[in-house]
Short mmCIF file of C-alpha atoms in Angstrom, two decimals:
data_model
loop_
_atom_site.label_atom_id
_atom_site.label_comp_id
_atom_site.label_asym_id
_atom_site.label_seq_id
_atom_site.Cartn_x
_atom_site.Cartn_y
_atom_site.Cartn_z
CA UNK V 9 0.00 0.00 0.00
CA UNK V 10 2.87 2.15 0.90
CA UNK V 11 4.41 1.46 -2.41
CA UNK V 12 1.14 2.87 -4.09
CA UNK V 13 1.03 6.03 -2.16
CA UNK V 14 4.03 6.86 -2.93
CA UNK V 15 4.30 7.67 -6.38
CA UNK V 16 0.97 9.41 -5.48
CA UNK V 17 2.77 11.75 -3.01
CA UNK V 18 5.89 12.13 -6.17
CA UNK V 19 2.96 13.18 -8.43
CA UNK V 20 1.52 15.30 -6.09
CA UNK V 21 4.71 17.46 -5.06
CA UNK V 22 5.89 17.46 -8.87
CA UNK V 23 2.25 19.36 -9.42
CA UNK V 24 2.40 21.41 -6.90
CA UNK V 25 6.48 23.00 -8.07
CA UNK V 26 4.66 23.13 -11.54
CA UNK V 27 1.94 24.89 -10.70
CA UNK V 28 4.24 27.83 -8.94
CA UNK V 29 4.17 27.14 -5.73
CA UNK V 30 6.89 26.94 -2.93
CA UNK V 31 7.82 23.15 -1.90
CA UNK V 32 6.89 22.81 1.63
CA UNK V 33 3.33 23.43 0.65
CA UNK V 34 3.54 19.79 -0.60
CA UNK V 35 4.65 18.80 3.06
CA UNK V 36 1.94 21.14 4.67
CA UNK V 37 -0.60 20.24 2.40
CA UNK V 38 -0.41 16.14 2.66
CA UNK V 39 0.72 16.64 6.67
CA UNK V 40 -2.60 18.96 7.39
CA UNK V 41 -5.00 18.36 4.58
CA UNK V 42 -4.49 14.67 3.89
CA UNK V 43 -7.33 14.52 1.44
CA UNK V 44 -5.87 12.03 -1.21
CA UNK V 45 -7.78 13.07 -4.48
CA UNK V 46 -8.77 16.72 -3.16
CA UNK V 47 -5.44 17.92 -2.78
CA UNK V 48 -4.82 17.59 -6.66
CA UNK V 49 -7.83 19.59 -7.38
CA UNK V 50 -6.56 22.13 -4.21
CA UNK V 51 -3.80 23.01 -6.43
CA UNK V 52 -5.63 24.31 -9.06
CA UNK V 53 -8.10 25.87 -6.96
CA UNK V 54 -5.22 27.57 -5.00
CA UNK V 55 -3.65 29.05 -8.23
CA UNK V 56 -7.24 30.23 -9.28
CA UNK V 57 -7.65 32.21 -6.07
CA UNK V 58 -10.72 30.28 -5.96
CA UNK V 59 -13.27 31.97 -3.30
CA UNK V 60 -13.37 29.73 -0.02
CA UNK V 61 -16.97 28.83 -0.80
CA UNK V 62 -16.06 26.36 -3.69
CA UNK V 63 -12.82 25.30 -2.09
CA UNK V 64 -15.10 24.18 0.51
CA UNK V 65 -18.00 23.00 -1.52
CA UNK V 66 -15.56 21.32 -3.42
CA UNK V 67 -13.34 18.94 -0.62
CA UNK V 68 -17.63 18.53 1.10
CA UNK V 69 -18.43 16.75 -2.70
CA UNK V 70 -15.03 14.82 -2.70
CA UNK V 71 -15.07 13.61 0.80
CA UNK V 72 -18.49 13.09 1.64
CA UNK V 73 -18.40 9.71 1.34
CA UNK V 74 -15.84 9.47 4.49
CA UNK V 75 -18.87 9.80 6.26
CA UNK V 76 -20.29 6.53 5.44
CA UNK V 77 -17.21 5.03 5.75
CA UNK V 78 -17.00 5.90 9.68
CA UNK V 79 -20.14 3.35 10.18
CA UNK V 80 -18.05 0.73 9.84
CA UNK V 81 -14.54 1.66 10.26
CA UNK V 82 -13.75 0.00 13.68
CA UNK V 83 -12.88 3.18 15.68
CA UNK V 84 -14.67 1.09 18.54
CA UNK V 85 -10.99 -0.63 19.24
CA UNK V 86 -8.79 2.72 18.87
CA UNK V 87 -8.64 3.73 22.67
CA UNK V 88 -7.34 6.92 23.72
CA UNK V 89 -8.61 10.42 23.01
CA UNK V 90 -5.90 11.54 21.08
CA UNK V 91 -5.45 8.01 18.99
CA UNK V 92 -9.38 8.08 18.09
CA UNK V 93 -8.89 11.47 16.99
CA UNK V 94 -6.08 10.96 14.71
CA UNK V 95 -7.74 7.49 13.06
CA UNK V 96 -10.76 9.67 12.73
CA UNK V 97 -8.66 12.24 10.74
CA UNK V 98 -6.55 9.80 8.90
CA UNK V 99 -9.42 7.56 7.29
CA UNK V 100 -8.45 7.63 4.06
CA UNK V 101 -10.01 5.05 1.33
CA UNK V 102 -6.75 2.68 1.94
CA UNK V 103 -6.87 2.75 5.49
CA UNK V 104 -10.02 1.85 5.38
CA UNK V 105 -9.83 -0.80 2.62
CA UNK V 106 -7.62 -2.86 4.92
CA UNK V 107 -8.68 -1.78 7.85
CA UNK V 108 -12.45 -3.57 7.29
CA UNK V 109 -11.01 -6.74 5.24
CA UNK V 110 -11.59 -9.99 6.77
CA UNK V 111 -7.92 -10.04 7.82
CA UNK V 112 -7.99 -7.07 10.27
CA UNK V 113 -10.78 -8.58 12.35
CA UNK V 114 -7.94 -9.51 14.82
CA UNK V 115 -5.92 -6.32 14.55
CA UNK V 116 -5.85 -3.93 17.67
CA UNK V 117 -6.83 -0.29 17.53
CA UNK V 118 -2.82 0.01 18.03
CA UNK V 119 -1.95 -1.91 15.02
CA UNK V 120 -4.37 0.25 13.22
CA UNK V 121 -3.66 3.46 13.78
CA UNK V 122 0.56 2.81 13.17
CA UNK V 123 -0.89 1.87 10.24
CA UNK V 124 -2.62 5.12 9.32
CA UNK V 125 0.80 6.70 10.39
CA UNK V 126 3.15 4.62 7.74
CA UNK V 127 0.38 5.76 5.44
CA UNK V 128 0.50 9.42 5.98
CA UNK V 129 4.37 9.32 6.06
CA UNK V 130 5.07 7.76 2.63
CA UNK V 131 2.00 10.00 1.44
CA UNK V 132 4.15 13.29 2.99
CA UNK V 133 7.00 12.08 2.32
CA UNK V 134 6.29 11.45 -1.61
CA UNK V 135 5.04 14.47 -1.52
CA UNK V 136 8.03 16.64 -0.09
CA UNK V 137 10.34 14.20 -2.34
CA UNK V 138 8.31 14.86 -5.59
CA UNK V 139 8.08 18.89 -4.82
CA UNK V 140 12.24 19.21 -4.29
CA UNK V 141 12.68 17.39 -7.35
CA UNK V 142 9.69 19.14 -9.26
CA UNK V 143 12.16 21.63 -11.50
CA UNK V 144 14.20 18.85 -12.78
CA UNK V 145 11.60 16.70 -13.38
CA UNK V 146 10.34 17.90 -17.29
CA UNK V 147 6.41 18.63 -17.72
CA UNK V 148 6.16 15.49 -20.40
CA UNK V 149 6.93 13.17 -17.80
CA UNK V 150 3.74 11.28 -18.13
CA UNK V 151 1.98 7.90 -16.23
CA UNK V 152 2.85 9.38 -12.04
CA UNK V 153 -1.17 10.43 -12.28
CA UNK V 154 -1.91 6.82 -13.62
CA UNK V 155 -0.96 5.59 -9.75
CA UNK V 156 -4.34 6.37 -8.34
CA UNK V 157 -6.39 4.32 -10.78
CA UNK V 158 -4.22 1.33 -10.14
CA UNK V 159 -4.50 1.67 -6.81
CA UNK V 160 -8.09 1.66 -6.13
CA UNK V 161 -7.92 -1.11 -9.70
CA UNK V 162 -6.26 -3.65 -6.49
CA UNK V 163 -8.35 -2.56 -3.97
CA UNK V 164 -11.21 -3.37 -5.87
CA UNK V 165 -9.68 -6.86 -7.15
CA UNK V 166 -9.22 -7.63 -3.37
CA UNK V 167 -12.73 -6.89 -2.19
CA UNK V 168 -13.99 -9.34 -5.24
CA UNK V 169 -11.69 -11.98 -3.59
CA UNK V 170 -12.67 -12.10 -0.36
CA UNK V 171 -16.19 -11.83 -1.23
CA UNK V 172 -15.57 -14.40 -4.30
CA UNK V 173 -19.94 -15.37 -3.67
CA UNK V 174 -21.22 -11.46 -3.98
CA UNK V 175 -20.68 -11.16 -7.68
CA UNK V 176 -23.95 -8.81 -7.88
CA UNK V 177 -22.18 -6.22 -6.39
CA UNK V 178 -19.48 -5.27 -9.06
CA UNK V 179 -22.11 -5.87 -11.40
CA UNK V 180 -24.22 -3.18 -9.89
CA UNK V 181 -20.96 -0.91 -9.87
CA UNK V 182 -20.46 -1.58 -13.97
CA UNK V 183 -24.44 -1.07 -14.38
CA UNK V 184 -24.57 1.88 -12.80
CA UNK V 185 -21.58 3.28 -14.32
CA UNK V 186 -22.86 2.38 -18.03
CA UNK V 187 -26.04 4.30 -17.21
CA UNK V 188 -24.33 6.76 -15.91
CA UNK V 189 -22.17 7.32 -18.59
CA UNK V 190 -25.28 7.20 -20.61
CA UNK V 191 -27.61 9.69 -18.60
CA UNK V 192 -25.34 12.16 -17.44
CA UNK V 193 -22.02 11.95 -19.15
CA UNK V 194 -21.06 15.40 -17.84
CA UNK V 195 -21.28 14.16 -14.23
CA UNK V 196 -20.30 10.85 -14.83
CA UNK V 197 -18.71 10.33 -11.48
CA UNK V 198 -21.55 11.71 -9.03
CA UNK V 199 -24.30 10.44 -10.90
CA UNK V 200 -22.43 6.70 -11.05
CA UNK V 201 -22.11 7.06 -7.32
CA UNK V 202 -25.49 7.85 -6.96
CA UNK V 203 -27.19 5.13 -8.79
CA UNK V 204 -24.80 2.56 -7.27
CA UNK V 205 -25.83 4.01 -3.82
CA UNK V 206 -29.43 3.72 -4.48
CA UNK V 207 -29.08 -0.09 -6.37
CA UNK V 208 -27.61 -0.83 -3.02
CA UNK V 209 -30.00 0.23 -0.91
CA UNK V 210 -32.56 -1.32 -3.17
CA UNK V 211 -31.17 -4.62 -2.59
CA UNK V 212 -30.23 -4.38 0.84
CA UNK V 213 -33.81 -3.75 1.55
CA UNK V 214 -35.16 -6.24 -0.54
CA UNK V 215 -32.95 -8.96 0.62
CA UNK V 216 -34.01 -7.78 4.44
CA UNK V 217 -37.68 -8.04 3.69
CA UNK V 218 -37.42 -11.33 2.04
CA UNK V 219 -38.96 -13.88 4.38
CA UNK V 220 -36.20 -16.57 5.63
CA UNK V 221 -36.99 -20.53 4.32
CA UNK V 222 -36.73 -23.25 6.55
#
């Protein structure tokens, strides 16, 4: 996981020299913001002089779903004031990913919050890397962006694995993203998100009213 947030972190520091900014705003951005995906569209927002209004609008869209993810995130074993608040502040999608799998059932809330930490440093330390070296690194370097798909491409392939008889569910996902695509190609992502929310829901529902056979 470490090895995937860290060409992240490169990509991220290398964007942030481009876009004319100092380097330690890569460390203070990934050390105080730690919003994965946001901070890339923080940059560009930032050289805008975007009004605070969408830059907050903006990270409430692209981290909304954090909320949902805090239902089952087991916070419950995280003891200590000071621990619970910084697992709270360093959910991120991977953290969570592993931190929900089958195989963490048995982890302590120790284990899992040094595990948030390793996260954040290779995601702060790519960064700061990836900023110092941004003005020798040439704008046609291309594929460093490419990290985040593949990422969240093995995250995805491991959540199919473990749950090898729910094969509905990344059917629903491609279903809703064809329709998507096919409704609302302009908001491909929200409106994918939404339908796959809702097919969920749908399911979940049905599958709870069903009565239970003998």
């Amino acid at each position: 996981m470490g090895l995937g947030l860290l060409p992240l972190g490169l990509a991220l520091g290398v964007l942030i020299t481009h876009a004319g900014l100092p380097w330690w705003c890569a460390s203070l951005s990934t050390a105080v913001i730690y919003a994965g995906s946001f901070e890339f569209l923080l940059v560009g927002l930032v050289v805008v002089a975007a009004p605070l209004v969408t830059v907050a609008l903006t990270a409430f869209l692209v981290n909304v779903r954090h909320v949902f993810y805090a239902l089952s995130f087991p916070l419950d074993r995280v003891h200590g004031r000071l621990a619970r608040a910084y697992s709270t502040f360093a959910l991120i999608d991977e953290a969570y990913a592993l931190a929900t799998g089958p195989q963490a059932r048995s982890w302590s809330g120790a284990r899992i919050v040094w595990l948030q930490m390793y996260m954040q440093l290779y995601w702060v330390g790519g960064a700061t890397v990836g900023a110092l070296l941004g003005s020798v690194i040439p704008d046609s370097v291309t594929g460093l962006d490419f990290a985040l798909t593949a990422l969240f491409t093995v995250l995805a392939l491991d959540a199919v694995r473990e749950r090898r008889g729910d094969l509905p569910t990344p059917v629903l996902a491609l279903l809703s993203a064809l329709a998507a695509r096919l409704i609302l190609p302009g908001q491909l992502l929200p409106a994918a998100f939404t339908l796959f929310t809702a097919a969920l829901l749908t399911r979940h529902l049905t599958t709870r009213r069903r009565p239970a056979h003998a």
